[in-house]
Short mmCIF file of C-alpha atoms and ligand atoms in Angstrom, two decimals:
data_model
loop_
_atom_site.label_atom_id
_atom_site.label_comp_id
_atom_site.label_asym_id
_atom_site.label_seq_id
_atom_site.Cartn_x
_atom_site.Cartn_y
_atom_site.Cartn_z
CA MET A 1 18.63 13.15 5.11
CA TYR A 2 16.87 13.47 8.41
CA TYR A 3 18.28 12.36 11.69
CA ASN A 4 15.23 12.99 13.86
CA ILE A 5 11.54 12.24 13.74
CA GLN A 6 9.54 14.95 15.50
CA ASN A 7 12.78 15.99 17.23
CA ILE A 8 13.56 12.50 18.49
CA PRO A 9 16.94 11.29 17.17
CA LEU A 10 16.73 8.06 15.17
CA THR A 11 19.65 6.76 17.22
CA ASP A 12 17.66 7.33 20.45
CA LEU A 13 14.75 5.36 18.98
CA ALA A 14 17.12 2.53 18.07
CA GLU A 15 18.56 2.55 21.55
CA GLN A 16 15.22 2.69 23.31
CA PHE A 17 13.40 0.04 21.26
CA GLY A 18 16.28 -1.97 19.78
CA THR A 19 16.82 -2.88 16.14
CA PRO A 20 15.64 -3.90 13.62
CA LEU A 21 12.83 -1.41 14.08
CA TYR A 22 10.12 0.21 11.98
CA VAL A 23 9.36 3.80 12.97
CA TYR A 24 6.39 5.75 11.59
CA ASP A 25 5.84 9.50 11.76
CA ALA A 26 2.15 10.28 12.34
CA ASP A 27 2.61 13.90 11.22
CA LYS A 28 3.74 12.75 7.78
CA ILE A 29 0.63 10.60 7.36
CA ILE A 30 -1.61 13.49 8.41
CA GLU A 31 0.20 15.78 5.96
CA LYS A 32 -0.37 13.35 3.09
CA ILE A 33 -4.08 13.03 3.91
CA ALA A 34 -4.32 16.83 3.72
CA ILE A 35 -2.51 16.96 0.36
CA LEU A 36 -4.88 14.39 -1.12
CA ARG A 37 -7.95 16.22 0.18
CA ASP A 38 -6.65 19.49 -1.16
CA SER A 39 -5.98 18.02 -4.62
CA PHE A 40 -9.62 16.93 -4.86
CA LYS A 41 -11.24 19.78 -2.96
CA ASN A 42 -13.86 20.42 -5.66
CA VAL A 43 -15.48 16.99 -5.50
CA ASN A 44 -17.21 14.84 -2.91
CA LEU A 45 -14.06 12.85 -2.07
CA LYS A 46 -13.75 9.77 0.11
CA ILE A 47 -10.34 8.35 0.92
CA LYS A 48 -10.27 4.60 1.52
CA TYR A 49 -6.83 3.70 2.84
CA ALA A 50 -5.58 0.49 1.13
CA CYS A 51 -4.46 -1.06 4.38
CA LYS A 52 -2.47 -3.87 2.76
CA ALA A 53 0.32 -1.25 2.72
CA ASN A 54 0.51 -1.23 6.51
CA THR A 55 -2.02 -2.98 8.72
CA ASN A 56 -0.73 -1.97 12.12
CA LEU A 57 -3.81 -1.37 14.26
CA SER A 58 -2.54 2.02 15.45
CA ILE A 59 -2.02 3.19 11.86
CA LEU A 60 -5.60 2.14 11.09
CA LYS A 61 -6.84 4.06 14.12
CA LEU A 62 -4.87 7.12 13.07
CA MET A 63 -6.52 6.99 9.64
CA ARG A 64 -9.94 6.69 11.23
CA LYS A 65 -9.31 9.59 13.57
CA HIS A 66 -8.51 11.73 10.55
CA GLY A 67 -11.65 10.82 8.65
CA VAL A 68 -10.06 8.32 6.28
CA GLU A 69 -12.04 5.15 5.59
CA ILE A 70 -10.58 1.80 4.62
CA ASP A 71 -10.08 -0.72 1.81
CA VAL A 72 -9.42 -4.36 2.74
CA VAL A 73 -8.61 -7.46 0.71
CA SER A 74 -9.05 -10.35 3.12
CA PRO A 75 -11.33 -11.36 6.00
CA GLU A 76 -8.37 -10.79 8.31
CA GLU A 77 -7.86 -7.21 7.13
CA LEU A 78 -11.60 -6.79 7.52
CA ARG A 79 -11.43 -7.92 11.15
CA LEU A 80 -8.48 -5.61 11.80
CA ALA A 81 -10.47 -2.72 10.34
CA MET A 82 -13.35 -3.53 12.68
CA MET A 83 -10.95 -3.76 15.62
CA ALA A 84 -9.78 -0.27 14.70
CA GLY A 85 -13.39 0.90 15.00
CA PHE A 86 -14.47 1.15 11.37
CA GLU A 87 -18.12 0.35 10.70
CA GLY A 88 -19.09 -2.04 7.93
CA SER A 89 -20.30 0.79 5.71
CA GLN A 90 -16.89 2.49 5.95
CA ILE A 91 -15.05 -0.61 4.76
CA THR A 92 -14.58 -1.61 1.13
CA PHE A 93 -13.74 -5.21 0.36
CA THR A 94 -11.67 -5.41 -2.83
CA PRO A 95 -10.50 -9.01 -3.09
CA SER A 96 -9.13 -10.81 -6.10
CA GLY A 97 -10.42 -14.24 -6.98
CA VAL A 98 -11.57 -15.23 -3.47
CA SER A 99 -14.16 -17.84 -2.57
CA PHE A 100 -17.79 -16.72 -2.42
CA ASP A 101 -17.77 -17.43 1.33
CA GLU A 102 -15.54 -14.41 1.81
CA ILE A 103 -17.86 -12.23 -0.26
CA GLU A 104 -20.84 -13.44 1.77
CA LEU A 105 -19.05 -12.67 5.03
CA ALA A 106 -18.22 -9.16 3.84
CA ALA A 107 -21.81 -8.66 2.66
CA GLU A 108 -23.26 -9.81 5.98
CA LEU A 109 -21.00 -7.32 7.78
CA GLY A 110 -22.40 -4.53 5.62
CA THR A 111 -19.19 -3.63 3.77
CA ARG A 112 -19.04 -2.22 0.26
CA ILE A 113 -17.81 -4.95 -2.07
CA ASN A 114 -15.92 -4.71 -5.36
CA LEU A 115 -16.97 -7.71 -7.46
CA ASP A 116 -14.08 -8.65 -9.70
CA ASN A 117 -15.27 -11.43 -12.00
CA LEU A 118 -18.43 -12.44 -13.84
CA ASP A 119 -18.86 -15.61 -11.84
CA VAL A 120 -18.98 -13.77 -8.54
CA LEU A 121 -21.19 -11.08 -10.06
CA GLU A 122 -23.71 -13.77 -10.99
CA LYS A 123 -23.54 -15.46 -7.57
CA PHE A 124 -24.01 -12.10 -5.85
CA GLY A 125 -26.96 -11.29 -8.10
CA LYS A 126 -28.60 -14.68 -7.49
CA GLN A 127 -28.15 -14.43 -3.74
CA TYR A 128 -28.94 -10.80 -3.05
CA GLY A 129 -30.81 -9.46 -6.12
CA ASN A 130 -31.44 -5.80 -5.44
CA THR A 131 -31.37 -6.14 -1.65
CA LYS A 132 -27.66 -5.36 -1.35
CA GLY A 133 -25.69 -2.86 -3.40
CA ALA A 134 -22.29 -3.72 -4.83
CA LEU A 135 -19.54 -2.18 -6.89
CA ILE A 136 -18.00 -3.74 -9.97
CA ARG A 137 -14.25 -3.76 -10.46
CA LEU A 138 -13.47 -3.10 -14.11
CA LYS A 139 -10.27 -3.70 -16.04
CA PRO A 140 -9.82 -0.65 -18.25
CA HIS A 141 -7.00 -2.06 -20.44
CA VAL A 142 -4.58 0.72 -19.52
CA PHE A 143 -0.84 0.45 -18.86
CA GLY A 144 0.35 2.23 -15.72
CA GLY A 145 2.60 1.38 -12.80
CA GLY A 146 6.23 1.20 -11.72
CA ASN A 147 6.96 -2.31 -13.00
CA GLU A 148 5.04 -5.23 -14.42
CA LYS A 149 4.57 -6.89 -11.02
CA ILE A 150 2.54 -3.96 -9.77
CA MET A 151 0.53 -3.08 -12.90
CA THR A 152 -3.10 -4.11 -12.59
CA ALA A 153 -5.17 -2.56 -15.38
CA HIS A 154 -3.46 -3.78 -18.54
CA PRO A 155 -5.09 -6.28 -20.91
CA GLU A 156 -3.35 -9.34 -19.42
CA SER A 157 -3.97 -8.40 -15.79
CA LYS A 158 -5.93 -10.87 -13.64
CA PHE A 159 -7.82 -8.04 -11.95
CA GLY A 160 -11.35 -6.85 -12.63
CA ILE A 161 -13.85 -7.55 -15.37
CA SER A 162 -12.71 -6.36 -18.78
CA ILE A 163 -14.53 -3.29 -20.05
CA HIS A 164 -14.95 -5.30 -23.25
CA GLN A 165 -17.32 -7.58 -21.33
CA LYS A 166 -19.74 -4.74 -20.75
CA ASP A 167 -22.61 -6.60 -22.41
CA GLU A 168 -22.16 -9.70 -20.23
CA ILE A 169 -22.02 -7.49 -17.13
CA LEU A 170 -25.22 -5.64 -18.05
CA GLU A 171 -26.99 -8.88 -18.89
CA LEU A 172 -26.31 -10.23 -15.38
CA VAL A 173 -27.17 -6.94 -13.71
CA ASN A 174 -30.53 -6.88 -15.52
CA LYS A 175 -31.22 -10.58 -15.09
CA TYR A 176 -30.92 -10.38 -11.30
CA ASP A 177 -32.14 -6.78 -10.99
CA MET A 178 -28.87 -5.93 -9.23
CA LYS A 179 -28.17 -2.63 -7.56
CA ILE A 180 -24.75 -1.57 -8.80
CA ILE A 181 -23.85 1.41 -6.65
CA GLY A 182 -20.36 1.96 -7.95
CA LEU A 183 -17.70 1.24 -10.53
CA HIS A 184 -14.09 0.66 -9.53
CA GLN A 185 -10.73 0.44 -11.21
CA HIS A 186 -7.16 0.39 -9.92
CA THR A 187 -4.43 1.20 -12.43
CA GLY A 188 -1.39 -0.12 -10.57
CA SER A 189 1.17 1.06 -8.05
CA ASP A 190 3.84 3.77 -8.52
CA VAL A 191 1.84 5.33 -11.36
CA LYS A 192 3.54 8.62 -12.00
CA ASN A 193 1.93 10.10 -15.06
CA ALA A 194 -1.45 11.72 -14.95
CA ASP A 195 -2.11 10.28 -18.38
CA ALA A 196 -2.56 6.69 -17.15
CA PHE A 197 -5.03 7.84 -14.49
CA THR A 198 -6.93 9.90 -17.04
CA LYS A 199 -7.12 7.05 -19.55
CA ALA A 200 -8.36 4.64 -16.90
CA ALA A 201 -10.92 7.12 -15.55
CA THR A 202 -12.16 7.87 -19.06
CA ALA A 203 -12.62 4.17 -19.78
CA ILE A 204 -14.72 3.77 -16.63
CA LEU A 205 -16.77 6.94 -17.05
CA ASP A 206 -17.47 6.02 -20.68
CA ILE A 207 -19.48 3.01 -19.67
CA ALA A 208 -20.79 4.33 -16.35
CA SER A 209 -23.99 5.81 -17.76
CA ASN A 210 -25.18 2.25 -18.47
CA PHE A 211 -25.67 1.78 -14.73
CA LYS A 212 -28.66 3.61 -13.25
CA ASP A 213 -28.01 3.26 -9.50
CA LEU A 214 -24.49 4.68 -9.24
CA GLU A 215 -23.43 6.53 -6.11
CA ILE A 216 -19.68 6.01 -6.36
CA ILE A 217 -16.81 6.12 -8.83
CA ASP A 218 -13.77 4.47 -7.25
CA LEU A 219 -10.50 5.15 -9.06
CA GLY A 220 -8.23 3.04 -6.85
CA GLY A 221 -4.80 4.04 -5.62
CA GLY A 222 -1.29 3.98 -7.03
CA PHE A 223 -0.04 7.56 -6.71
CA LYS A 224 3.74 7.51 -6.92
CA VAL A 225 5.80 8.85 -4.06
CA PRO A 226 9.44 10.03 -4.15
CA TYR A 227 11.98 7.34 -3.29
CA LYS A 228 14.99 9.60 -3.78
CA ASP A 229 15.86 13.27 -4.23
CA GLY A 230 14.57 14.62 -7.50
CA ASP A 231 12.41 11.53 -8.15
CA SER A 232 9.50 12.15 -10.46
CA VAL A 233 6.22 11.59 -8.67
CA THR A 234 2.54 11.84 -9.43
CA ASP A 235 1.70 15.52 -9.81
CA MET A 236 -1.25 15.57 -7.42
CA ALA A 237 -2.40 19.06 -8.40
CA GLU A 238 -2.53 18.01 -12.05
CA VAL A 239 -4.17 14.63 -11.41
CA GLY A 240 -6.61 16.29 -9.03
CA GLU A 241 -7.65 18.86 -11.53
CA VAL A 242 -7.90 16.58 -14.56
CA LEU A 243 -9.77 13.80 -12.76
CA SER A 244 -12.06 16.16 -10.84
CA ASN A 245 -13.07 17.88 -14.06
CA ALA A 246 -13.77 14.60 -15.86
CA PHE A 247 -15.71 13.33 -12.84
CA LEU A 248 -17.79 16.52 -12.42
CA GLU A 249 -18.60 16.55 -16.10
CA PHE A 250 -19.78 12.94 -15.80
CA CYS A 251 -21.96 13.78 -12.77
CA LYS A 252 -23.59 16.56 -14.73
CA LYS A 253 -24.34 14.25 -17.63
CA TYR A 254 -25.50 11.50 -15.27
CA GLY A 255 -27.81 13.95 -13.51
CA ARG A 256 -26.64 13.23 -9.97
CA ASP A 257 -23.78 14.11 -7.63
CA LEU A 258 -21.68 11.05 -6.97
CA GLN A 259 -18.85 10.33 -4.52
CA LEU A 260 -15.32 10.03 -5.90
CA TRP A 261 -13.29 7.42 -4.05
CA PHE A 262 -9.57 6.74 -4.00
CA GLU A 263 -7.82 3.95 -2.13
CA PRO A 264 -4.18 4.91 -1.79
CA GLY A 265 -1.70 2.90 0.23
CA LYS A 266 1.84 4.11 -0.54
CA PHE A 267 0.82 7.73 -0.93
CA LEU A 268 -0.40 7.87 2.67
CA VAL A 269 2.18 5.81 4.51
CA SER A 270 5.36 5.11 2.50
CA GLU A 271 7.30 8.26 3.36
CA ALA A 272 6.14 8.16 7.00
CA GLY A 273 8.18 5.02 7.64
CA THR A 274 11.87 4.59 8.42
CA PHE A 275 13.51 1.25 9.01
CA LEU A 276 16.38 1.17 11.49
CA ALA A 277 18.94 -1.61 11.62
CA THR A 278 22.39 -1.99 13.13
CA ALA A 279 25.56 -2.47 11.08
CA ASN A 280 26.84 -5.86 12.25
CA VAL A 281 29.87 -5.84 10.03
CA VAL A 282 31.77 -3.62 7.63
CA LYS A 283 33.52 -6.01 5.31
CA THR A 284 36.17 -4.72 2.97
CA ASP A 285 36.89 -6.94 0.06
CA PRO A 286 39.19 -6.27 -2.90
CA ILE A 287 36.26 -5.20 -5.07
CA LYS A 288 33.83 -3.46 -2.76
CA THR A 289 32.93 -2.75 0.83
CA PHE A 290 29.85 -4.38 2.27
CA VAL A 291 27.83 -3.18 5.23
CA GLY A 292 25.99 -6.15 6.70
CA ILE A 293 23.00 -5.16 8.82
CA ASN A 294 20.95 -7.12 11.34
CA SER A 295 18.07 -7.58 8.93
CA GLY A 296 17.43 -8.83 5.42
CA LEU A 297 14.88 -9.44 2.70
CA ASN A 298 12.79 -11.14 5.36
CA HIS A 299 12.02 -7.74 6.92
CA LEU A 300 12.15 -5.38 3.98
CA GLY A 301 11.70 -7.22 0.72
CA ARG A 302 10.99 -4.44 -1.79
CA PRO A 303 14.56 -4.07 -3.09
CA MET A 304 14.99 -7.78 -3.81
CA MET A 305 11.41 -8.26 -4.97
CA TYR A 306 11.03 -5.29 -7.27
CA GLY A 307 14.58 -3.89 -7.62
CA ALA A 308 13.15 -0.96 -5.66
CA TYR A 309 15.30 2.00 -4.73
CA HIS A 310 15.19 3.03 -1.06
CA ASP A 311 17.41 5.78 0.31
CA ILE A 312 19.84 4.46 2.90
CA PHE A 313 21.93 6.51 5.29
CA ASN A 314 24.08 6.26 8.36
CA ALA A 315 21.99 7.67 11.19
CA SER A 316 24.94 7.45 13.60
CA ASN A 317 27.32 9.64 11.61
CA GLN A 318 26.38 13.09 10.34
CA ASP A 319 29.93 13.96 9.33
CA THR A 320 29.93 14.23 5.53
CA SER A 321 33.67 14.83 5.23
CA GLU A 322 34.52 11.16 5.04
CA GLN A 323 32.20 9.23 2.75
CA GLU A 324 32.52 5.83 1.12
CA GLU A 325 30.68 3.63 -1.34
CA TYR A 326 28.98 0.75 0.43
CA ARG A 327 26.92 -2.18 -0.70
CA VAL A 328 24.32 -2.55 2.03
CA VAL A 329 23.30 -6.18 2.50
CA GLY A 330 21.33 -8.33 4.91
CA TYR A 331 22.07 -11.43 6.95
CA ILE A 332 19.86 -13.86 5.05
CA CYS A 333 21.49 -16.93 3.53
CA GLU A 334 20.91 -15.78 -0.02
CA THR A 335 21.72 -12.54 -1.75
CA ASP A 336 19.74 -9.78 -0.10
CA THR A 337 21.01 -6.41 -1.20
CA PHE A 338 19.21 -3.30 0.02
CA SER A 339 21.24 -0.83 -2.06
CA TRP A 340 19.82 -0.94 -5.58
CA THR A 341 20.70 1.63 -8.22
CA PRO A 342 18.10 3.92 -9.78
CA GLU A 343 18.42 1.71 -12.87
CA GLY A 344 17.21 -1.31 -10.90
CA LYS A 345 20.53 -3.12 -10.33
CA GLN A 346 22.28 -4.15 -7.13
CA GLY A 347 24.87 -1.49 -6.38
CA GLU A 348 26.57 0.75 -3.89
CA ARG A 349 25.62 3.90 -2.02
CA LEU A 350 27.77 6.81 -0.99
CA MET A 351 27.33 7.05 2.77
CA ASN A 352 28.99 8.80 5.68
CA LYS A 353 31.68 6.44 6.99
CA VAL A 354 30.12 3.37 8.59
CA SER A 355 31.55 1.54 11.59
CA ALA A 356 30.19 -1.65 13.12
CA GLY A 357 27.42 -0.78 15.58
CA ASP A 358 26.19 2.25 13.60
CA ILE A 359 22.47 2.63 13.00
CA ILE A 360 21.60 2.32 9.32
CA ALA A 361 18.32 3.95 8.27
CA ILE A 362 16.25 2.97 5.23
CA LYS A 363 13.65 5.45 4.03
CA ASN A 364 10.20 4.94 2.51
CA ALA A 365 9.62 2.02 4.81
CA GLY A 366 6.01 2.75 5.72
CA ALA A 367 4.29 0.88 2.88
CA TYR A 368 4.61 -2.78 1.91
CA CYS A 369 7.60 -3.30 4.19
CA PHE A 370 6.43 -4.63 7.53
CA SER A 371 3.23 -5.90 5.90
CA MET A 372 5.28 -8.09 3.55
CA ALA A 373 7.80 -9.24 6.15
CA SER A 374 8.25 -12.94 6.91
CA GLN A 375 9.99 -15.23 9.36
CA TYR A 376 12.37 -16.59 6.69
CA ASN A 377 15.53 -18.07 8.23
CA SER A 378 13.42 -18.33 11.41
CA ARG A 379 14.19 -14.71 12.18
CA LEU A 380 11.95 -12.64 14.42
CA LEU A 381 9.68 -9.94 13.02
CA PRO A 382 10.82 -6.43 14.04
CA ALA A 383 9.04 -4.11 16.46
CA GLU A 384 7.07 -1.07 15.23
CA VAL A 385 6.94 2.38 16.78
CA LEU A 386 4.65 5.34 16.03
CA VAL A 387 5.89 8.83 16.76
CA ILE A 388 2.81 10.87 17.55
CA ASP A 389 2.51 14.27 19.24
CA GLY A 390 6.25 14.23 19.84
CA GLU A 391 6.16 10.90 21.66
CA ALA A 392 7.44 7.51 20.50
CA LYS A 393 4.97 4.72 21.21
CA LEU A 394 5.53 1.02 20.74
CA ILE A 395 2.73 -0.21 18.45
CA ARG A 396 3.94 -3.74 17.90
CA LYS A 397 6.22 -5.78 20.08
CA ARG A 398 9.20 -7.52 18.59
CA ASP A 399 8.55 -11.21 17.90
CA THR A 400 10.00 -13.74 20.28
CA PHE A 401 10.98 -17.35 19.67
CA ASP A 402 7.46 -18.29 20.87
CA ASP A 403 6.06 -16.64 17.73
CA ILE A 404 8.25 -18.87 15.58
CA VAL A 405 7.08 -22.09 17.22
CA ARG A 406 3.51 -21.08 18.16
CA ASN A 407 1.76 -23.21 15.55
CA LEU A 408 4.23 -26.01 15.18
CA VAL A 409 2.91 -29.43 16.03
CA SER A 410 5.62 -31.76 17.23
CA VAL A 411 4.71 -35.31 16.19
CA GLU A 412 6.48 -38.61 16.90
CA ILE A 413 8.78 -39.29 13.95
N1 LLP B 501 -6.37 -0.55 -4.57
C1 LLP B 501 -6.16 -1.78 -5.01
C2 LLP B 501 -7.26 -2.55 -5.56
C3 LLP B 501 -4.86 -2.32 -4.95
O1 LLP B 501 -4.64 -3.55 -5.41
C4 LLP B 501 -3.81 -1.55 -4.39
C5 LLP B 501 -2.46 -2.09 -4.29
C6 LLP B 501 -4.09 -0.26 -3.93
C7 LLP B 501 -5.39 0.22 -4.03
C8 LLP B 501 -3.04 0.62 -3.31
O2 LLP B 501 -2.00 0.90 -4.18
P1 LLP B 501 -0.88 1.96 -3.73
O3 LLP B 501 -1.57 3.29 -3.57
O4 LLP B 501 -0.33 1.50 -2.46
O5 LLP B 501 0.13 1.96 -4.82
N2 LLP B 501 3.85 -4.56 -2.82
C9 LLP B 501 3.99 -3.62 -3.92
C10 LLP B 501 2.72 -2.86 -4.17
C11 LLP B 501 1.55 -3.76 -4.42
C12 LLP B 501 0.27 -2.99 -4.60
C13 LLP B 501 -0.90 -3.92 -4.52
N3 LLP B 501 -2.15 -3.26 -4.68
C14 LLP B 501 5.15 -2.67 -3.64
O6 LLP B 501 5.74 -2.76 -2.57
O7 LLP B 501 5.51 -1.87 -4.51
#
């Protein structure tokens, strides 16, 4: 457990900014960038932060300051990236099944685009021929990822063009004299074993020599982070070595030095985030004791959506002599349990004694937490704070009722 971020007590942050609150530790993000760079130190590496994990403008700026580029999936993420100061050439657009208008917009802004179906490949070829380069997103038919909702490279996945459609791809590339500057694949999220990454990379590199203009091999994101003590995670040293070797061998065969791209989300920001909420109620019932906090699946949906395990602790009580099993739940009008077991069931957590008013902290809240939050039950979105150089800075104001009604149109009924 940790009770401070850069020496600032979590309880002080809760008091200063109110709860529910997302807090991010900039040092942790910087540390993860360094680990990734170190794991791939022998290759020409480019990190493209998959900003869907956390699109706060200040997080994007922090990435940019540390030489990380960016991967976006919508025109809105693209605009945010530009607001953060990224140039078109530093932005990759990796959408899934979007209209060609969005592809055109991204192309006009000079981004790198991952084309993910044959139809769009043909339209791109017809429109731009060899005047604009593009990458192709391939589906390598590999199983990898924490659960089926976040696996993206298996045979039934909607993502990418199947490697078994190589002939159709090459036919279009030749027909329109297209300049394919890169090949992309993304295995899934929470991929812990190096084997899945290796299989996917091998599948891509096996067909890569069919493309003569390559500058980039983009192997996506998905590195697994620890959600609890002793959790098995992606062994970055191993993945780094195995993939770097396969990549360098390919470059040698191909006759040119290419760039190796990754687009991690969770790996860079998950552990940097802590979610703080207040215990509204401690409710003892004949079967179990519930802690009801001033938040719910509307703010942090991963447990209910994926059965995800997040560490939870009482930031207001460091006394371990009196602990109890609690089921930590939200205030939403449907079941919204935060405390899931490692086996993926709703359960209880042993925590230092909780009293109403205590600050309850949820770890690993930096990725896919705020970015997936909603206004369900007409609740306000939480504030976000970045702790940077020992100082806590508000990076997003808490919603107000105005944000709930902003776009409502009241008509005569
Ligand atoms: N690249 C592509 C093309 C992706 O689709 C994703 C994630 C990433 C990179 C980054 O993956 P990461 O390194 O963050 O695992 N909401 C889910 C995760 C969905 C991932 C979607 N795509 C969760 O909370 O577990």
